[in-house]
Amino acid sequence: MDFGLSEDQLLLEQTVRSFLADQVPIERVRELRDADCPNDRAIWTALAELGITGILVPEAQGGSALSLLDAALVSQALGHAATPAPFLSSAVMASVALREAGGSDAEAWLGGIASGEQVFGVAVTELFSVREEAGVRLDAGKLGGKVMMAIDAHGADFVLVVVDAETLAIVKTDAPGVGIERLPTVDATRCTAEVVLDGVTPEAVLQDAGRAIERMLQAGRIALAADALGACESMVEQAVAYAQVRRQFDRVIGSFQAVKHMCSEMIAEVEPTRSLLWYAAHSFDTLPDETPLLACHVLSHVSEIARDIASVATQVHGGIGWTDEQNLHFWFKRIATARHLLGGPEILRDQAARLQGYAPAA
Amino acid sequence: MDLEFDARYDEFRAQVRDFLDKHRPTPFGGLASGKREDRVAWLSLLIEHGYWARTIPKEFGGYGAAPDLLETVIMDEEFNRAGVPRGMNAQGPAMLVPTLLNHGSDEQRRRWIGPTMRGEIIWCQGYSEPGSGSDLASLQTSASEDGDDFLINGQKIWTSTADVAQMCFLLVRTEPDAKKHEGISYILLPMDTPGIDVQPLQTMAGSIGENSFNQVFFSDVRVPRSNVVGHRGEGWKIANTTLKHERNSLNANAEGTLMRLARLMTEETINGVPAMASPIYRDRLMALQARAFSMKHHGMRMLTCSLKGEPPGVAGLIVKLQNCQLNFDMAALALDVMGELGALYDHSKYERERGYWQAHSIFSLGLIIGGGTAQIQKNIIAERGLGLPREPKPQKA
Ligand SMILES: Cc1cc2nc3c(=O)[nH]c(=O)nc-3n(C[C@H](O)[C@H](O)[C@H](O)COP(=O)(O)OP(=O)(O)OC[C@H]3O[C@@H](n4cnc5c(N)ncnc54)[C@H](O)[C@@H]3O)c2cc1C
């Protein structure tokens, strides 16, 4: 019995965190927010050299075939550093979907993902939320329709499109009939887009992909939870550090019980959630029957604590926390956007109840 | 309790409706982005009909009506229903004017209140300094006597609208040898006085909303001693009345925001179904409505206290804390209802209400901090409201 991270996992976490601290400090993130696409390819290439882009890709396709827990640690590090990168879409969701779908049509793409040369966005929103009459049809081999808030699609080479609950399609972003428009959000570190498809011939169509789609969504939710939790950790660290140096009334503000309590309440939420995250991620590879429920709960729970932490950590900073210059808002906004990217808490909890037969059949 | 809406009030309500049917403000935007003429025209029209500056005496540029609780309620309800701002939410009308009414000389009232209420003069509040936020009384910006003038030196920070303001109400240390709370004066300063340097600060709100946050530097800024409000050395007491007004005015309009949220929930659909049809969202809306109603009626109670000149006690001290959090929570529901599209910003395609709710969320958070943080509010409630002992002073090392 051992509930914790392995030596290798600690090393991986350490490696990625120090790489990001060194190569993508918040000043670099600040530069990237003004770019047309913040997902900078140079960062991605450097992450490929660390084996991160192919972290979930089988060795046969050049990946490092690690577990989702390993990927979650990387995701957490990216959230902690507020790094813009197509990790969630390419290295987690597309990798899992293509791997699980299996067969040469699917696996052919994994090599490019692992090497970092081909970046995938994912268009999955309509699986859980349909707005603006979005949706995709496949008619006589041609794709039509539109997808909202496709993750990392802007700036990607391909988009993995969910056509329906059983069908995936791979679309080249510069193919005729494909229109990709960035939909900017408050979060300048994530690249979301509308994907419009008008008589598009996909590169591949993967049928009978129901399980691959479900596993992709589970992995995505766990990785996104890890990202938002990493962002929370960073905000708590910044708040604690500030409380140790800022003085008012002739003392450091961290000596006020009110400030101590804000900080301790935040960490009291973070720590058990980290445990839940580890278990959810671990289940994905070893106890897959448990994952559907855990994936819903870990993301909905992270989303709830993250909203409070984003507000409270800012409050600990007082006025300076509200400025652009203090940088805290990069995490605040990453958290705000993550909350609904793969289903908000209400959607996730509803699904959690249904999975357990607690909800009357619709 | 006497809240009978007799025929007189029906008539008043009909008048307000009629006014709102006939007049809509030309959108004059915010203080920085908006057109001054449009703002002044609209506010002047409101004053002329008595819907703004209603109880301020005529000689000071108001409408001169006797205060009446139900009239205030009716005006707020009708303007909210029409989605039209009743006046201008800015520091001049909200803080300076009540302060001058309480503490100003007649000359100061005559000179400043009318133009401020008409939106001709925009004010900024020069209180916070880099080292003096929650501990405002430790402020260091100094005013030293020089003949009939003061010479001001020092720095203010987080000064909202300083870059567009013509005037500043400023706290300065005039009596360096007095105790910390007794050496401060409250002074009115034209922003075009030589020696003032305004440096804008970017806020976390980014491209949306009135995004004006500044540092203001003073070097040998000359201001007549007659610009002091009240007496020298009484600035702390006077500032506290200003802060009280700020705290009561902040986000007073929870009901208007709630109506806007309800509108959003009837219009926004999720999987083809209006958000209002979802029992979860509806329940959250109703819980927020109960809070908004309670703060609205609490406002009526507070207004009654102030009309009767009775101190509201602890019931008055909780207003800022509760209203600011309520506003943040209303924005949170709106963002949840909009789901993945709620994060859209920067004029994105599909953005709802031009990013209003993201901005509302960020600005509500700002107001949880500004004007005395939530934690400071809780200390005040406990110490002044509930009589609990003050936190012990730090031990000298
Ligand atoms: C949107 C916005 C607009 C503003 N507009 C203006 C303006 O126009 N003019 C102006 O003068 N100022 C303005 N301010 C400044 C505002 O009044 C201060 O930011 C606020 O009073 C807090 O001071 P501070 O920023 O120095 O934070 P600090 O006082 O350093 O506080 C940091 C943290 O310590 C906590 N803390 C401090 N002392 C105690 C204590 N005794 N007990 C418990 N906790 C404590 C605080 O609650 C906070 O969490 C504005 C601020 C904001 C955010």
Short mmCIF file of C-alpha atoms in Angstrom, two decimals, chain B residues 50-216:
data_model
loop_
_atom_site.label_atom_id
_atom_site.label_comp_id
_atom_site.label_asym_id
_atom_site.label_seq_id
_atom_site.Cartn_x
_atom_site.Cartn_y
_atom_site.Cartn_z
CA GLY B 50 -35.99 65.63 -9.45
CA TYR B 51 -34.70 62.12 -10.19
CA TRP B 52 -31.13 62.94 -9.24
CA ALA B 53 -29.82 65.30 -6.53
CA ARG B 54 -33.43 65.14 -5.40
CA THR B 55 -32.98 66.14 -1.80
CA ILE B 56 -30.02 68.45 -2.25
CA PRO B 57 -31.08 72.07 -1.57
CA LYS B 58 -31.75 74.20 -4.63
CA GLU B 59 -29.16 76.77 -3.61
CA PHE B 60 -26.49 74.07 -3.94
CA GLY B 61 -27.72 72.95 -7.36
CA GLY B 62 -30.13 70.21 -6.33
CA TYR B 63 -33.87 69.76 -6.80
CA GLY B 64 -34.69 70.62 -3.22
CA ALA B 65 -37.34 68.03 -2.39
CA ALA B 66 -37.96 66.77 1.12
CA PRO B 67 -36.48 63.29 1.57
CA ASP B 68 -39.06 60.55 1.09
CA LEU B 69 -38.25 56.90 1.37
CA LEU B 70 -40.99 55.60 -0.88
CA GLU B 71 -40.18 58.04 -3.63
CA THR B 72 -36.62 56.79 -3.61
CA VAL B 73 -37.82 53.20 -3.81
CA ILE B 74 -40.17 54.01 -6.68
CA MET B 75 -37.50 55.84 -8.65
CA ASP B 76 -35.04 52.99 -8.21
CA GLU B 77 -37.61 50.39 -9.21
CA GLU B 78 -38.71 52.22 -12.31
CA PHE B 79 -35.23 53.12 -13.51
CA ASN B 80 -34.12 49.53 -12.94
CA ARG B 81 -37.08 48.23 -14.85
CA ALA B 82 -36.22 50.51 -17.74
CA GLY B 83 -32.55 49.54 -17.50
CA VAL B 84 -31.59 53.23 -17.31
CA PRO B 85 -28.97 54.55 -14.86
CA ARG B 86 -30.42 56.97 -12.34
CA GLY B 87 -27.56 59.39 -12.18
CA MET B 88 -23.86 58.78 -12.27
CA ASN B 89 -22.01 56.27 -10.17
CA ALA B 90 -18.81 58.16 -9.43
CA GLN B 91 -16.83 59.28 -6.43
CA GLY B 92 -17.88 62.93 -6.64
CA PRO B 93 -21.63 62.43 -6.18
CA ALA B 94 -21.23 59.35 -3.98
CA MET B 95 -18.59 60.60 -1.56
CA LEU B 96 -17.56 64.19 -1.94
CA VAL B 97 -21.06 65.66 -2.09
CA PRO B 98 -22.34 64.02 1.11
CA THR B 99 -19.12 65.06 2.81
CA LEU B 100 -19.52 68.67 1.77
CA LEU B 101 -23.16 68.61 2.84
CA ASN B 102 -21.99 67.45 6.29
CA HIS B 103 -18.75 69.33 6.74
CA GLY B 104 -18.24 71.87 3.94
CA SER B 105 -18.54 75.62 4.20
CA ASP B 106 -21.45 77.26 2.38
CA GLU B 107 -19.02 78.64 -0.11
CA GLN B 108 -17.61 75.17 -0.80
CA ARG B 109 -21.09 73.69 -1.16
CA ARG B 110 -22.24 76.38 -3.54
CA ARG B 111 -19.14 76.10 -5.62
CA TRP B 112 -18.76 72.34 -5.96
CA ILE B 113 -22.00 70.42 -5.42
CA GLY B 114 -24.01 71.57 -8.44
CA PRO B 115 -21.30 71.05 -11.07
CA THR B 116 -20.43 67.70 -9.49
CA MET B 117 -23.99 66.41 -9.59
CA ARG B 118 -24.35 67.61 -13.19
CA GLY B 119 -21.24 65.68 -14.16
CA GLU B 120 -19.36 68.81 -15.16
CA ILE B 121 -16.62 68.12 -12.65
CA ILE B 122 -15.19 64.64 -12.19
CA TRP B 123 -13.47 63.93 -8.87
CA CYS B 124 -10.96 61.41 -7.75
CA GLN B 125 -10.30 60.19 -4.23
CA GLY B 126 -6.69 60.63 -3.11
CA TYR B 127 -6.50 58.49 0.01
CA SER B 128 -4.41 55.32 -0.42
CA GLU B 129 -0.63 55.39 -0.59
CA PRO B 130 1.83 52.61 -1.36
CA GLY B 131 2.50 52.07 2.34
CA SER B 132 -0.94 53.08 3.60
CA GLY B 133 -3.92 51.08 2.41
CA SER B 134 -5.80 49.32 5.17
CA ASP B 135 -3.74 51.38 7.58
CA LEU B 136 -4.86 54.58 5.92
CA ALA B 137 -4.15 56.75 8.95
CA SER B 138 -0.42 56.10 8.50
CA LEU B 139 -0.45 58.18 5.31
CA GLN B 140 2.67 60.24 4.62
CA THR B 141 1.77 62.69 1.87
CA SER B 142 2.53 66.03 3.48
CA ALA B 143 1.13 69.52 3.26
CA SER B 144 3.35 72.18 4.73
CA GLU B 145 2.25 75.76 5.30
CA ASP B 146 3.56 78.42 2.96
CA GLY B 147 1.83 81.76 3.51
CA ASP B 148 -1.84 81.33 2.65
CA ASP B 149 -1.11 78.08 0.87
CA PHE B 150 -0.11 74.51 1.53
CA LEU B 151 2.69 72.86 -0.42
CA ILE B 152 1.88 69.20 -1.04
CA ASN B 153 4.52 66.51 -1.50
CA GLY B 154 4.16 62.78 -1.70
CA GLN B 155 2.40 60.02 -3.57
CA LYS B 156 -1.04 58.45 -3.84
CA ILE B 157 -1.87 55.12 -5.48
CA TRP B 158 -4.90 53.13 -6.73
CA THR B 159 -6.49 56.48 -7.51
CA SER B 160 -9.47 55.64 -9.69
CA THR B 161 -10.27 58.17 -12.46
CA ALA B 162 -7.33 60.45 -11.54
CA ASP B 163 -6.46 60.65 -15.23
CA VAL B 164 -9.85 62.10 -16.19
CA ALA B 165 -10.65 64.04 -13.04
CA GLN B 166 -10.60 67.81 -12.79
CA MET B 167 -10.56 67.73 -8.98
CA CYS B 168 -9.28 65.54 -6.19
CA PHE B 169 -10.39 65.23 -2.58
CA LEU B 170 -7.17 64.47 -0.89
CA LEU B 171 -5.93 63.38 2.52
CA VAL B 172 -2.66 64.95 3.58
CA ARG B 173 -0.65 65.19 6.76
CA THR B 174 -0.71 68.81 7.90
CA GLU B 175 0.35 68.33 11.52
CA PRO B 176 3.43 66.11 11.45
CA ASP B 177 3.83 66.23 15.20
CA ALA B 178 0.28 65.20 16.06
CA LYS B 179 -0.80 61.60 16.67
CA LYS B 180 -1.37 59.55 13.54
CA HIS B 181 -5.15 60.09 13.40
CA GLU B 182 -5.02 63.73 14.44
CA GLY B 183 -2.57 65.15 11.94
CA ILE B 184 -4.57 64.67 8.76
CA SER B 185 -6.51 67.24 6.75
CA TYR B 186 -9.06 66.84 3.98
CA ILE B 187 -8.35 69.15 1.09
CA LEU B 188 -9.80 69.92 -2.34
CA LEU B 189 -7.25 70.14 -5.11
CA PRO B 190 -7.59 71.04 -8.81
CA MET B 191 -5.85 68.35 -10.84
CA ASP B 192 -4.33 70.87 -13.24
CA THR B 193 -2.24 72.46 -10.48
CA PRO B 194 1.45 72.44 -11.45
CA GLY B 195 3.48 69.68 -9.80
CA ILE B 196 0.92 66.87 -10.17
CA ASP B 197 1.98 63.87 -12.21
CA VAL B 198 -0.61 61.18 -12.96
CA GLN B 199 0.73 57.78 -14.05
CA PRO B 200 -1.87 55.26 -15.19
CA LEU B 201 -1.71 51.68 -13.93
CA GLN B 202 -3.14 48.82 -15.96
CA THR B 203 -5.77 46.82 -14.14
CA MET B 204 -6.63 43.14 -14.39
CA ALA B 205 -9.84 44.08 -16.22
CA GLY B 206 -7.87 44.45 -19.45
CA SER B 207 -9.70 45.99 -22.34
CA ILE B 208 -13.15 46.15 -20.78
CA GLY B 209 -14.86 48.60 -18.55
CA GLU B 210 -13.71 51.90 -17.15
CA ASN B 211 -10.18 50.95 -16.65
CA SER B 212 -8.73 53.86 -14.81
CA PHE B 213 -6.34 53.21 -11.97
CA ASN B 214 -3.44 55.53 -11.30
CA GLN B 215 -0.51 56.63 -9.27
CA VAL B 216 -0.42 60.33 -8.53
#
